[in-house]
Amino acid sequence: MTRHLLSLWDFDQEQLNGYLTLAATLKQESKGGKRHQQLAGKTIGLIFEKPSTRTRVSFEAAMYGLGGQVIYLSGRDTQLARHEPLKDMARVMARYVDGLVVRTFGQEIVDELARYSSVPVINALTDLHHPCQILSDIMTVIEHKGPIADLHVAWVGDGNNMANSWIQAAGRLGFALTLACPEGYDPDPAILKAAQDAAAKPITVVRDPAAAVALADVINTDVWASMGQEEEQEARTKVFRPYQVNSGLVAKARPGAIVLHCLPAHRDEEITDEVLEGPQCVAWDQAENKLHIHKAILATHID
Ligand code: CP
Ligand code: NVA
């Protein structure tokens, strides 16, 4: 297995299932009161150039929960803010810590850090991918609905980092995925093509949200303007209005469909308050599972 976790595409079905199985075991054991110590004596560095509540806290809690320690660095607190080359940062940090968890802008930044780092680099969100999030989302889907290969997942909204990682998961794990995105906001075409070519079940992009959810057991959405796109918020709000996940849209999905949102949510924009607070929404379990998946990721990659 590659030492780094930069995108889900770098892993095969068995490896992805390995994270899911280990996370379920660690969750069950922690809830049973077991104290894990797999990473005692280990330290990871978190380098976050974008804000985070869930990912930061769940990675920190996961590392402490495995007996390890964490050093958190916001982008502006490092010499990266003064343009120290990434390759220098990677080589120096690797002398101090046993792994790096990085949230940043371009995917090329985590790729470059990984190229020069002698310790594992884990992608905690880039503009292109959010791989760790999709693993916790899939863990949550399995808990609520059973094996994901038997399910149809719908993505409604922006073809963003979350959508790209869902597409890669569908390509590797073999579940049906239909994405409804407005024209001009499609997922990355190369990622889509590679996943479609490898997929056991259809991965399709449509324009009509009702068509996307018609067969859905799982409905997924995310903000219309991601971090770094704040100045596009107003224009995007107009384009994305028909893509709101509201009770009318949810009613068009299969009975018992669940609704996912990675959070933070903009209530009454991409999802209504009614749906987010409603019985079909599993966003809070999804948020919790970030803790368990991050434990599985750290236990797998850090040595
Ligand atoms: N879902 C997620 O990544 O949330 P944060 O931005 O709060 O980490
Ligand atoms: N697409 C969102 C996800 C936030 C967790 C963003 O990148 O801002």
Tab-separated table of C-alpha atoms and ligand atoms in Angstrom:
chain	number	residue	atom	x	y	z
A	1	MET	CA	0.000	0.000	0.000
A	2	THR	CA	1.191	3.510	-0.791
A	3	ARG	CA	2.420	5.279	2.311
A	4	HIS	CA	0.492	8.433	1.477
A	5	LEU	CA	-3.277	9.003	1.261
A	6	LEU	CA	-3.661	11.649	-1.424
A	7	SER	CA	-6.708	10.396	-3.321
A	8	LEU	CA	-8.922	7.312	-3.113
A	9	TRP	CA	-7.790	6.278	-6.588
A	10	ASP	CA	-4.451	5.146	-5.159
A	11	PHE	CA	-6.195	2.285	-3.312
A	12	ASP	CA	-7.946	-0.863	-4.453
A	13	GLN	CA	-11.253	-2.214	-3.225
A	14	GLU	CA	-9.664	-4.422	-0.588
A	15	GLN	CA	-7.601	-1.573	0.837
A	16	LEU	CA	-10.601	0.788	0.964
A	17	ASN	CA	-12.656	-1.903	2.650
A	18	GLY	CA	-9.751	-2.345	5.074
A	19	TYR	CA	-10.192	1.205	6.387
A	20	LEU	CA	-13.948	0.667	6.732
A	21	THR	CA	-13.583	-2.613	8.611
A	22	LEU	CA	-10.875	-1.304	10.921
A	23	ALA	CA	-12.880	1.864	11.657
A	24	ALA	CA	-15.930	-0.220	12.584
A	25	THR	CA	-13.807	-2.353	14.936
A	26	LEU	CA	-12.146	0.668	16.556
A	27	LYS	CA	-15.544	2.349	16.975
A	28	GLN	CA	-17.044	-0.713	18.628
A	29	GLU	CA	-14.017	-1.186	20.880
A	30	SER	CA	-13.904	2.478	21.955
A	31	LYS	CA	-17.611	2.447	22.731
A	32	GLY	CA	-16.940	-0.697	24.800
A	33	GLY	CA	-14.400	1.281	26.838
A	34	LYS	CA	-11.198	-0.063	25.288
A	35	ARG	CA	-8.259	2.359	25.336
A	36	HIS	CA	-6.135	2.060	22.213
A	37	GLN	CA	-2.393	2.611	22.249
A	38	GLN	CA	-1.353	1.630	18.688
A	39	LEU	CA	0.354	4.979	18.097
A	40	ALA	CA	1.869	5.571	21.550
A	41	GLY	CA	5.093	7.511	21.162
A	42	LYS	CA	4.137	8.773	17.673
A	43	THR	CA	3.473	12.385	16.681
A	44	ILE	CA	1.697	13.770	13.640
A	45	GLY	CA	1.743	17.307	12.284
A	46	LEU	CA	-1.459	18.893	11.024
A	47	ILE	CA	-0.834	21.661	8.478
A	48	PHE	CA	-4.122	23.409	7.669
A	49	GLU	CA	-4.212	26.268	5.160
A	50	LYS	CA	-8.037	26.385	5.193
A	51	PRO	CA	-10.446	26.471	8.139
A	52	SER	CA	-11.746	23.255	9.670
A	53	THR	CA	-13.840	22.174	12.616
A	54	ARG	CA	-14.581	18.484	12.076
A	55	THR	CA	-11.498	17.320	10.219
A	56	ARG	CA	-9.053	19.028	12.521
A	57	VAL	CA	-10.720	17.998	15.770
A	58	SER	CA	-11.455	14.436	14.649
A	59	PHE	CA	-7.873	13.881	13.437
A	60	GLU	CA	-6.541	15.309	16.705
A	61	ALA	CA	-8.959	13.262	18.812
A	62	ALA	CA	-8.181	10.167	16.713
A	63	MET	CA	-4.446	10.535	17.241
A	64	TYR	CA	-4.824	11.099	20.989
A	65	GLY	CA	-7.311	8.217	21.072
A	66	LEU	CA	-4.612	5.925	19.663
A	67	GLY	CA	-2.103	7.069	22.276
A	68	GLY	CA	-0.240	9.503	20.007
A	69	GLN	CA	0.298	13.238	19.946
A	70	VAL	CA	-0.449	16.095	17.553
A	71	ILE	CA	1.144	19.378	16.548
A	72	TYR	CA	-1.284	21.723	14.763
A	73	LEU	CA	0.002	24.413	12.428
A	74	SER	CA	-2.248	26.825	10.586
A	75	GLY	CA	-0.826	27.877	7.215
A	76	ARG	CA	-0.116	31.397	8.390
A	77	ASP	CA	1.952	30.135	11.332
A	78	THR	CA	4.557	28.408	9.169
A	79	GLN	CA	7.185	29.701	6.801
A	80	LEU	CA	4.925	28.487	3.955
A	81	ALA	CA	3.185	31.829	4.488
A	82	ARG	CA	6.505	33.441	3.511
A	83	HIS	CA	6.951	31.123	0.511
A	84	GLU	CA	9.371	28.584	1.916
A	85	PRO	CA	9.449	25.862	-0.775
A	86	LEU	CA	7.184	22.882	-0.126
A	87	LYS	CA	10.048	20.475	-0.700
A	88	ASP	CA	12.001	22.105	2.133
A	89	MET	CA	8.978	22.092	4.445
A	90	ALA	CA	8.344	18.403	3.705
A	91	ARG	CA	11.907	17.296	4.387
A	92	VAL	CA	12.191	19.294	7.604
A	93	MET	CA	8.812	18.294	9.040
A	94	ALA	CA	9.591	14.639	8.342
A	95	ARG	CA	12.561	14.937	10.738
A	96	TYR	CA	10.188	15.889	13.576
A	97	VAL	CA	6.954	13.965	13.091
A	98	ASP	CA	5.753	10.529	11.996
A	99	GLY	CA	3.089	11.763	9.571
A	100	LEU	CA	1.566	14.898	8.062
A	101	VAL	CA	-2.139	15.607	7.698
A	102	VAL	CA	-2.585	18.473	5.258
A	103	ARG	CA	-5.540	20.673	4.260
A	104	THR	CA	-4.720	23.049	1.454
A	105	PHE	CA	-5.688	24.440	-1.946
A	106	GLY	CA	-4.188	22.711	-5.018
A	107	GLN	CA	-3.769	18.943	-5.145
A	108	GLU	CA	-0.253	19.614	-6.455
A	109	ILE	CA	0.650	20.926	-2.987
A	110	VAL	CA	-0.043	17.601	-1.239
A	111	ASP	CA	1.535	15.753	-4.184
A	112	GLU	CA	4.714	17.803	-3.803
A	113	LEU	CA	4.813	17.390	-0.022
A	114	ALA	CA	4.414	13.625	-0.480
A	115	ARG	CA	7.185	13.499	-3.079
A	116	TYR	CA	9.688	14.966	-0.629
A	117	SER	CA	8.356	13.691	2.698
A	118	SER	CA	9.825	10.526	4.150
A	119	VAL	CA	6.757	10.200	6.388
A	120	PRO	CA	3.163	9.599	5.209
A	121	VAL	CA	1.148	12.574	3.933
A	122	ILE	CA	-2.631	12.394	4.353
A	123	ASN	CA	-4.933	14.649	2.340
A	124	ALA	CA	-7.400	16.340	4.700
A	125	LEU	CA	-9.033	18.239	1.761
A	126	THR	CA	-7.745	19.964	-1.324
A	127	ASP	CA	-9.632	21.812	-4.043
A	128	LEU	CA	-9.707	18.496	-5.961
A	129	HIS	CA	-10.352	15.809	-3.341
A	130	HIS	CA	-11.663	15.117	0.169
A	131	PRO	CA	-10.806	11.407	0.418
A	132	CYS	CA	-10.955	10.909	4.189
A	133	GLN	CA	-14.427	12.482	4.296
A	134	ILE	CA	-15.809	10.094	1.704
A	135	LEU	CA	-14.546	7.113	3.717
A	136	SER	CA	-16.494	8.308	6.772
A	137	ASP	CA	-19.507	8.976	4.557
A	138	ILE	CA	-19.391	5.426	3.198
A	139	MET	CA	-18.957	4.017	6.706
A	140	THR	CA	-22.144	5.887	7.656
A	141	VAL	CA	-24.019	4.631	4.590
A	142	ILE	CA	-23.071	1.030	5.406
A	143	GLU	CA	-24.202	1.429	9.019
A	144	HIS	CA	-27.614	2.682	7.925
A	145	LYS	CA	-28.259	0.846	4.659
A	146	GLY	CA	-25.941	-2.175	4.405
A	147	PRO	CA	-23.358	-3.055	1.719
A	148	ILE	CA	-22.722	-0.073	-0.543
A	149	ALA	CA	-22.383	-2.175	-3.708
A	150	ASP	CA	-26.139	-2.874	-3.456
A	151	LEU	CA	-27.040	0.820	-3.202
A	152	HIS	CA	-27.589	3.740	-5.548
A	153	VAL	CA	-25.991	6.993	-4.442
A	154	ALA	CA	-27.034	10.418	-5.748
A	155	TRP	CA	-24.931	13.571	-5.600
A	156	VAL	CA	-26.864	16.826	-5.999
A	157	GLY	CA	-25.031	20.122	-6.504
A	158	ASP	CA	-21.507	21.203	-7.251
A	159	GLY	CA	-19.054	18.877	-9.008
A	160	ASN	CA	-16.480	19.776	-6.369
A	161	ASN	CA	-13.794	18.041	-4.294
A	162	MET	CA	-16.421	15.930	-2.510
A	163	ALA	CA	-18.010	14.890	-5.805
A	164	ASN	CA	-14.624	13.922	-7.259
A	165	SER	CA	-13.823	11.713	-4.283
A	166	TRP	CA	-17.291	10.109	-4.404
A	167	ILE	CA	-16.675	9.320	-8.080
A	168	GLN	CA	-13.376	7.632	-7.257
A	169	ALA	CA	-15.031	5.658	-4.456
A	170	ALA	CA	-17.756	4.487	-6.845
A	171	GLY	CA	-15.130	3.421	-9.390
A	172	ARG	CA	-13.227	1.405	-6.822
A	173	LEU	CA	-16.045	0.011	-4.655
A	174	GLY	CA	-18.530	-0.716	-7.442
A	175	PHE	CA	-21.685	1.169	-6.489
A	176	ALA	CA	-24.027	3.114	-8.762
A	177	LEU	CA	-23.574	6.895	-8.587
A	178	THR	CA	-25.627	9.560	-10.338
A	179	LEU	CA	-24.549	13.177	-10.036
A	180	ALA	CA	-26.832	16.113	-10.849
A	181	CYS	CA	-24.709	19.194	-11.499
A	182	PRO	CA	-25.565	22.409	-13.336
A	183	GLU	CA	-23.833	22.948	-16.649
A	184	GLY	CA	-20.412	24.464	-16.058
A	185	TYR	CA	-20.084	22.871	-12.602
A	186	ASP	CA	-19.334	19.281	-13.574
A	187	PRO	CA	-16.831	17.131	-11.698
A	188	ASP	CA	-13.268	16.829	-12.974
A	189	PRO	CA	-13.543	15.176	-16.431
A	190	ALA	CA	-10.362	13.082	-16.123
A	191	ILE	CA	-11.397	11.732	-12.725
A	192	LEU	CA	-14.869	10.939	-14.083
A	193	LYS	CA	-13.562	9.168	-17.199
A	194	ALA	CA	-11.044	7.052	-15.251
A	195	ALA	CA	-13.690	5.974	-12.749
A	196	GLN	CA	-16.286	5.246	-15.452
A	197	ASP	CA	-13.774	3.101	-17.332
A	198	ALA	CA	-13.010	1.044	-14.200
A	199	ALA	CA	-16.483	0.945	-12.658
A	200	ALA	CA	-18.628	-2.144	-12.144
A	201	LYS	CA	-21.806	0.003	-11.930
A	202	PRO	CA	-22.797	3.171	-13.823
A	203	ILE	CA	-21.373	6.539	-12.817
A	204	THR	CA	-23.459	9.175	-14.574
A	205	VAL	CA	-23.695	12.969	-14.652
A	206	VAL	CA	-27.135	14.440	-15.372
A	207	ARG	CA	-28.594	17.933	-15.154
A	208	ASP	CA	-31.929	17.121	-13.490
A	209	PRO	CA	-31.810	16.587	-9.702
A	210	ALA	CA	-35.108	14.665	-9.787
A	211	ALA	CA	-33.619	12.204	-12.292
A	212	ALA	CA	-30.526	11.790	-10.101
A	213	VAL	CA	-32.489	10.883	-6.981
A	214	ALA	CA	-35.164	8.738	-8.668
A	215	LEU	CA	-33.396	5.463	-7.794
A	216	ALA	CA	-31.395	6.783	-4.858
A	217	ASP	CA	-30.941	5.070	-1.517
A	218	VAL	CA	-28.543	7.853	-0.518
A	219	ILE	CA	-28.747	11.564	-1.339
A	220	ASN	CA	-25.652	13.634	-0.852
A	221	THR	CA	-25.019	17.344	-1.129
A	222	ASP	CA	-22.486	19.997	-0.173
A	223	VAL	CA	-22.128	23.776	-0.173
A	224	TRP	CA	-22.523	25.608	-3.478
A	225	ALA	CA	-19.347	27.672	-2.971
A	226	SER	CA	-16.432	25.806	-1.459
A	227	MET	CA	-13.597	27.310	0.560
A	228	GLY	CA	-11.664	29.634	-1.724
A	229	GLN	CA	-14.741	30.374	-3.895
A	230	GLU	CA	-16.346	32.885	-1.555
A	231	GLU	CA	-16.391	35.638	-4.175
A	232	GLU	CA	-18.465	33.363	-6.464
A	233	GLN	CA	-21.116	32.799	-3.780
A	234	GLU	CA	-23.721	35.181	-5.219
A	235	ALA	CA	-23.436	33.951	-8.817
A	236	ARG	CA	-23.444	30.333	-7.686
A	237	THR	CA	-26.510	30.832	-5.494
A	238	LYS	CA	-28.526	31.745	-8.609
A	239	VAL	CA	-27.245	28.816	-10.696
A	240	PHE	CA	-27.627	26.217	-7.954
A	241	ARG	CA	-31.087	27.208	-6.674
A	242	PRO	CA	-32.847	24.314	-8.535
A	243	TYR	CA	-30.358	21.904	-6.913
A	244	GLN	CA	-31.523	22.446	-3.341
A	245	VAL	CA	-32.064	19.251	-1.352
A	246	ASN	CA	-35.512	19.889	0.100
A	247	SER	CA	-38.399	17.675	1.200
A	248	GLY	CA	-39.862	17.679	-2.328
A	249	LEU	CA	-36.645	16.283	-3.781
A	250	VAL	CA	-36.145	13.764	-0.969
A	251	ALA	CA	-39.706	12.482	-1.549
A	252	LYS	CA	-38.683	11.534	-5.094
A	253	ALA	CA	-35.976	9.119	-3.846
A	254	ARG	CA	-36.497	5.522	-2.801
A	255	PRO	CA	-38.506	5.092	0.428
A	256	GLY	CA	-36.162	5.155	3.404
A	257	ALA	CA	-33.423	6.988	1.508
A	258	ILE	CA	-30.881	8.683	3.746
A	259	VAL	CA	-29.488	12.190	3.301
A	260	LEU	CA	-25.813	12.992	3.778
A	261	HIS	CA	-24.065	16.323	4.182
A	262	CYS	CA	-20.384	16.512	5.114
A	263	LEU	CA	-21.034	19.837	6.936
A	264	PRO	CA	-20.716	22.728	7.411
A	265	ALA	CA	-24.166	23.241	5.858
A	266	HIS	CA	-25.710	26.464	4.646
A	267	ARG	CA	-29.282	25.960	5.776
A	268	ASP	CA	-31.913	26.788	3.188
A	269	GLU	CA	-29.286	27.069	0.477
A	270	GLU	CA	-28.065	23.624	-0.650
A	271	ILE	CA	-30.209	21.849	1.977
A	272	THR	CA	-33.291	22.989	3.825
A	273	ASP	CA	-33.309	23.193	7.590
A	274	GLU	CA	-36.260	20.780	7.501
A	275	VAL	CA	-34.255	18.073	5.702
A	276	LEU	CA	-31.061	18.651	7.690
A	277	GLU	CA	-32.981	18.331	10.958
A	278	GLY	CA	-35.295	15.633	9.629
A	279	PRO	CA	-35.365	11.871	10.291
A	280	GLN	CA	-33.698	10.867	7.017
A	281	CYS	CA	-30.595	12.981	7.586
A	282	VAL	CA	-27.553	11.149	8.983
A	283	ALA	CA	-25.120	14.097	8.958
A	284	TRP	CA	-24.418	13.812	12.683
A	285	ASP	CA	-23.461	10.134	12.448
A	286	GLN	CA	-21.367	11.090	9.426
A	287	ALA	CA	-19.549	13.717	11.505
A	288	GLU	CA	-18.938	11.197	14.301
A	289	ASN	CA	-17.570	8.616	11.899
A	290	LYS	CA	-14.804	10.996	10.845
A	291	LEU	CA	-13.258	10.218	14.242
A	292	HIS	CA	-13.355	6.460	13.700
A	293	ILE	CA	-12.223	6.562	10.069
A	294	HIS	CA	-9.363	8.896	10.952
A	295	LYS	CA	-8.250	6.434	13.622
A	296	ALA	CA	-8.268	3.675	10.992
A	297	ILE	CA	-6.331	5.855	8.532
A	298	LEU	CA	-3.719	6.833	11.119
A	299	ALA	CA	-3.355	3.266	12.421
A	300	THR	CA	-2.887	2.045	8.825
A	301	HIS	CA	-0.456	4.687	7.586
A	302	ILE	CA	1.640	5.794	10.574
A	303	ASP	CA	4.399	3.487	11.732
B	1	CP	N1	-16.594	18.007	6.674
B	1	CP	C1	-15.466	18.711	6.918
B	1	CP	O1	-14.395	18.481	6.340
B	1	CP	O2	-15.652	19.678	7.859
B	1	CP	P1	-14.559	20.726	8.353
B	1	CP	O3	-14.334	21.705	7.219
B	1	CP	O4	-15.175	21.369	9.567
B	1	CP	O5	-13.292	19.989	8.666
B	2	NVA	N1	-16.599	21.380	-0.700
B	2	NVA	C1	-16.373	21.940	0.615
B	2	NVA	C2	-16.191	20.851	1.622
B	2	NVA	C3	-16.009	21.338	3.025
B	2	NVA	C4	-15.828	20.234	4.020
B	2	NVA	C5	-15.159	22.862	0.584
B	2	NVA	O1	-14.154	22.514	-0.029
B	2	NVA	O2	-15.243	23.943	1.161
